[in-house]
Short mmCIF file of C-alpha atoms in Angstrom, two decimals:
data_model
loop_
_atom_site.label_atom_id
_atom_site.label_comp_id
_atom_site.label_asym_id
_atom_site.label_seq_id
_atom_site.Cartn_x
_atom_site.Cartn_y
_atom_site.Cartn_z
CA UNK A 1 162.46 163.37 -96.86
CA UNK A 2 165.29 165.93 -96.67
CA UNK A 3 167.30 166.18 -99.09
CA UNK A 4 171.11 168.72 -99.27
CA UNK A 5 172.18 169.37 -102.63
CA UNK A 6 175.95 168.87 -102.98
CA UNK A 7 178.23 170.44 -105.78
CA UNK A 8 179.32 167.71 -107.48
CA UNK A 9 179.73 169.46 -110.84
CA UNK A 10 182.60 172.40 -110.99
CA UNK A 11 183.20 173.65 -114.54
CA UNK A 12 186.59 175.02 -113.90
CA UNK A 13 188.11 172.10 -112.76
CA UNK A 14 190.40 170.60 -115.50
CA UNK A 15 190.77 167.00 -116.35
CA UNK A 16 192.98 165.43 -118.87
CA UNK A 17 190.05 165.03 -121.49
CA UNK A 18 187.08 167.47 -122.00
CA UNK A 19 184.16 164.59 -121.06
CA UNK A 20 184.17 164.14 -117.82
CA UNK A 21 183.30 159.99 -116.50
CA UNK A 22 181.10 159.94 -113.42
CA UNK A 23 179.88 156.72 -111.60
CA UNK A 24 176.43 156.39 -109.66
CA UNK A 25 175.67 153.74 -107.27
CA UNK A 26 171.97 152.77 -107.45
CA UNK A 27 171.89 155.00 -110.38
CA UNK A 28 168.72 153.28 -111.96
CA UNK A 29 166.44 154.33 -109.86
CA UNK A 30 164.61 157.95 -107.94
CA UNK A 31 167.99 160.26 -106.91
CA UNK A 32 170.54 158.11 -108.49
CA UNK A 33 168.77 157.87 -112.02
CA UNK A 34 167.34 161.89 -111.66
CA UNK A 35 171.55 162.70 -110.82
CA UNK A 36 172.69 160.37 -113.79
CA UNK A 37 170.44 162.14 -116.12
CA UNK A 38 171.50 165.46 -115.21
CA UNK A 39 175.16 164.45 -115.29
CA UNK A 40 174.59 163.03 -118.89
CA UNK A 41 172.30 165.78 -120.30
CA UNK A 42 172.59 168.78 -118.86
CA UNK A 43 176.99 168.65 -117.90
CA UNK A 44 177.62 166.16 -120.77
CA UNK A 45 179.43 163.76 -118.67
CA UNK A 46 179.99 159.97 -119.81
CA UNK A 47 178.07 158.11 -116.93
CA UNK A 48 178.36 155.15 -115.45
CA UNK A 49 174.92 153.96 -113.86
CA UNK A 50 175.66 151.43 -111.56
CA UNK A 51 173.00 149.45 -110.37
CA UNK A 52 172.63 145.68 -108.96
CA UNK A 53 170.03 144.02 -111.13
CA UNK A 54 170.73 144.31 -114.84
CA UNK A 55 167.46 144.49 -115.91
CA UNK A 56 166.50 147.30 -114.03
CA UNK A 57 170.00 149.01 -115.18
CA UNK A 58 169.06 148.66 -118.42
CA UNK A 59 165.56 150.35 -118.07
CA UNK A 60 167.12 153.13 -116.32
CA UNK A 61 169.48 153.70 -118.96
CA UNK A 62 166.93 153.13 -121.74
CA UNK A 63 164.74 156.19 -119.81
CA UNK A 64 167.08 158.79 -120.40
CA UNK A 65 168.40 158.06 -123.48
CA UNK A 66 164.20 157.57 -124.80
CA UNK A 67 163.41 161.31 -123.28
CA UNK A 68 167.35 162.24 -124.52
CA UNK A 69 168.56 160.72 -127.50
CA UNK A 70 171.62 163.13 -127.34
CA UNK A 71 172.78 161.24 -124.98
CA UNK A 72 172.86 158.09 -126.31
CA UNK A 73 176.29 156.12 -125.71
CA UNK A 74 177.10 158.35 -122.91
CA UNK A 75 175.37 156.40 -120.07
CA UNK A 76 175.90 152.70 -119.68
CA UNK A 77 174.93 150.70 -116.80
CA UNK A 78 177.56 148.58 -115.01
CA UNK A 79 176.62 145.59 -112.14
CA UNK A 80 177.05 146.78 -109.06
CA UNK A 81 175.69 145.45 -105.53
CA UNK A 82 177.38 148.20 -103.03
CA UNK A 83 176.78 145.45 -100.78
CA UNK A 84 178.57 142.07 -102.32
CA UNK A 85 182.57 142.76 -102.15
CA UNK A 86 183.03 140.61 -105.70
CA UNK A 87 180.41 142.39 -107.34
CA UNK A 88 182.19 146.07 -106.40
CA UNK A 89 185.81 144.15 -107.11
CA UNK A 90 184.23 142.96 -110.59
CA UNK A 91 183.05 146.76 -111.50
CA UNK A 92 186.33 148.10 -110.63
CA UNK A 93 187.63 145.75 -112.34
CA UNK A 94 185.71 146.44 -115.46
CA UNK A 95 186.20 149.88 -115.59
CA UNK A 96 189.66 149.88 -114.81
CA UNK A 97 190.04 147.18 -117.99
CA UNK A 98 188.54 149.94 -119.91
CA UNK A 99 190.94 152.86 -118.96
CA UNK A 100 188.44 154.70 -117.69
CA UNK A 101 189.65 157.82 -115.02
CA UNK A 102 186.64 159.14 -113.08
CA UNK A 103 185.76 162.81 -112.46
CA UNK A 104 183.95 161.45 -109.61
CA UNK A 105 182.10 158.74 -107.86
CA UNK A 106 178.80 159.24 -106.37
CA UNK A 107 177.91 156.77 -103.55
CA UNK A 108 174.10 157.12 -103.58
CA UNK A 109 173.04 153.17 -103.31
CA UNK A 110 171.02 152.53 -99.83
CA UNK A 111 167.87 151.31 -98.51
CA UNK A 112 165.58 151.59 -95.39
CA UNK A 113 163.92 149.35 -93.37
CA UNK A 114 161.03 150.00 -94.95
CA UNK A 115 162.73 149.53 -98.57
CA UNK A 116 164.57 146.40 -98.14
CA UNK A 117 161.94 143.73 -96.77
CA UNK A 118 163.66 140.72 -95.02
CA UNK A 119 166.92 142.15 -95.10
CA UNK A 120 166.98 143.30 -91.62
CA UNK A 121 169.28 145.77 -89.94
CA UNK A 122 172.43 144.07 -90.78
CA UNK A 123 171.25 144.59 -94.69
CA UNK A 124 170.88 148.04 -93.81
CA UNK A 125 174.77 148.24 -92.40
CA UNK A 126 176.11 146.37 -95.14
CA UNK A 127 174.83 148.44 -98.16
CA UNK A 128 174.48 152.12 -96.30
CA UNK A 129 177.51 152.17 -93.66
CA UNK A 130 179.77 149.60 -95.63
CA UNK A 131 178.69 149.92 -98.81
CA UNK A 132 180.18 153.75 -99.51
CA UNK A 133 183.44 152.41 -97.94
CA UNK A 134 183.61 148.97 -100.22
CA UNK A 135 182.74 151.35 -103.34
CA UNK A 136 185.16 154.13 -102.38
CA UNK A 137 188.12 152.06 -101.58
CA UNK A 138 187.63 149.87 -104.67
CA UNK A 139 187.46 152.68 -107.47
CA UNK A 140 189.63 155.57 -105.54
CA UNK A 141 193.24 154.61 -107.71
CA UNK A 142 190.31 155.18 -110.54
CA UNK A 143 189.69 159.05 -109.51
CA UNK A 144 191.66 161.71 -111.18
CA UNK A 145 194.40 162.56 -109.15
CA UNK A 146 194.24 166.33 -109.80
CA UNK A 147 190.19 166.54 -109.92
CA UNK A 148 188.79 163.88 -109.01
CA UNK A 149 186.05 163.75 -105.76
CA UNK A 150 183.90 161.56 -103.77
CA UNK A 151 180.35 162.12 -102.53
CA UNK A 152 178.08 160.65 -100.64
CA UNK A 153 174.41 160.71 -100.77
CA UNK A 154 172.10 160.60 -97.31
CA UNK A 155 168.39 161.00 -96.47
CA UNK A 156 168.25 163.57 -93.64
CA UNK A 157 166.83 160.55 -91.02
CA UNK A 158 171.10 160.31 -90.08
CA UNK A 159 171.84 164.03 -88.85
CA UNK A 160 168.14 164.06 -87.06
CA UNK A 161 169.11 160.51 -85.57
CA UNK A 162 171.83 162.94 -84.73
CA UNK A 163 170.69 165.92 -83.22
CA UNK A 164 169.20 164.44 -80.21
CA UNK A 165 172.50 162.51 -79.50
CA UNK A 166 174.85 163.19 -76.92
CA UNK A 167 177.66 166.12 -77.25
CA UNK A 168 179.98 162.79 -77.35
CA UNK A 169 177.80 160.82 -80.04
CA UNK A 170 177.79 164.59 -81.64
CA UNK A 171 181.48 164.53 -81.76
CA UNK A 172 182.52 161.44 -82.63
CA UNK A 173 179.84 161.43 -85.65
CA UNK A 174 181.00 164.61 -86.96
CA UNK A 175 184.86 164.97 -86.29
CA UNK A 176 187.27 164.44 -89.22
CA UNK A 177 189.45 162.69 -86.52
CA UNK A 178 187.29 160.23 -86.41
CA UNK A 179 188.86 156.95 -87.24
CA UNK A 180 187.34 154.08 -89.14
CA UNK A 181 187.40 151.58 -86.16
CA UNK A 182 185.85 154.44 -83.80
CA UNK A 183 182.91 154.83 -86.43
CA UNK A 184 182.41 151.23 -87.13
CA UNK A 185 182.31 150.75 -83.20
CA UNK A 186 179.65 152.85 -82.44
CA UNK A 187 177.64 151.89 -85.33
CA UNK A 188 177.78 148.28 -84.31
CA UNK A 189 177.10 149.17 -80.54
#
């Protein structure tokens, strides 16, 4: 699959205190636990791995602090299903209980057709198209005013989907003026 590497660590930004508190969506697993480890070792950032089975959370967690004992403390794995409103209100919740100001938030949770067995297309649309928006709205009074940034992670099958679309489909998927509704619209259609 393709893959585009986005900046999500810039040294000279400043922050209020020298660690710098990141949270991953489907951090436990392939990108998401590969970019949590990296945060945590290599840019010492506190992470937050968010994932929606516990268990699995845990493991991921357990991985990189086995292979990094350094790290140990600095990643902890909070519940979160991208695609259950109360489970994204409950992790914003937590972390907001704690004080915690975020650096950034990574929305990297999703799954494919051929990932997600059962859970149809409308599974699909509520963790990959709504998810990011449920996450980002949720945790954005968490981001660091001054510093503080969004991404969001995508396999390459969306901008080939894409390229064989109409100039229209073209501009509507790619405009900044885009509004919510117009997206959402589309999609659905």
């Amino acid at each position: 699959a393709d893959c585009v590497l986005v900046i999500l660590f810039d040294p000279m930004a400043s922050m209020t205190s020298s660690m710098k508190s990141v949270l991953v969506t489907g951090g436990n697993a392939g990108i998401g636990l590969a970019l949590c480890r990296q945060l945590a070792v290599d840019h010492g950032c506190h992470v937050f791995m968010g994932a929606r089975n516990a268990d699995r959370g845990a493991l991921g967690v357990r991985q990189i602090v086995g292979a990094h004992p350094e790290v140990a403390g600095r990643v902890e794995c909070i519940a979160l299903d991208v695609a259950d409103d109360a489970s994204v209100a409950a992790a914003a919740g937590a972390l907001r209980a704690k004080g915690v100001s975020l650096y950034a938030l990574v929305n990297n949770a999703g799954v494919g057709l051929q990932t997600d067995p059962g859970g149809g297309v409308e599974a699909l649309l509520n963790t990959n198209f709504f998810g990011p928006k449920r996450v980002s709205e949720a945790f954005v009074d968490l981001l660091d005013p001054a510093a503080g940034r969004i991404v969001n992670v995508s396999s390459g099958a969306a901008s080939m989907w894409l390229r064989g679309g109409s100039a229209e489909q073209k501009a509507l998927f790619t405009s900044d003026a885009t509004s919510w509704e117009q997206l959402r619209a589309a999609v659905e259609e």
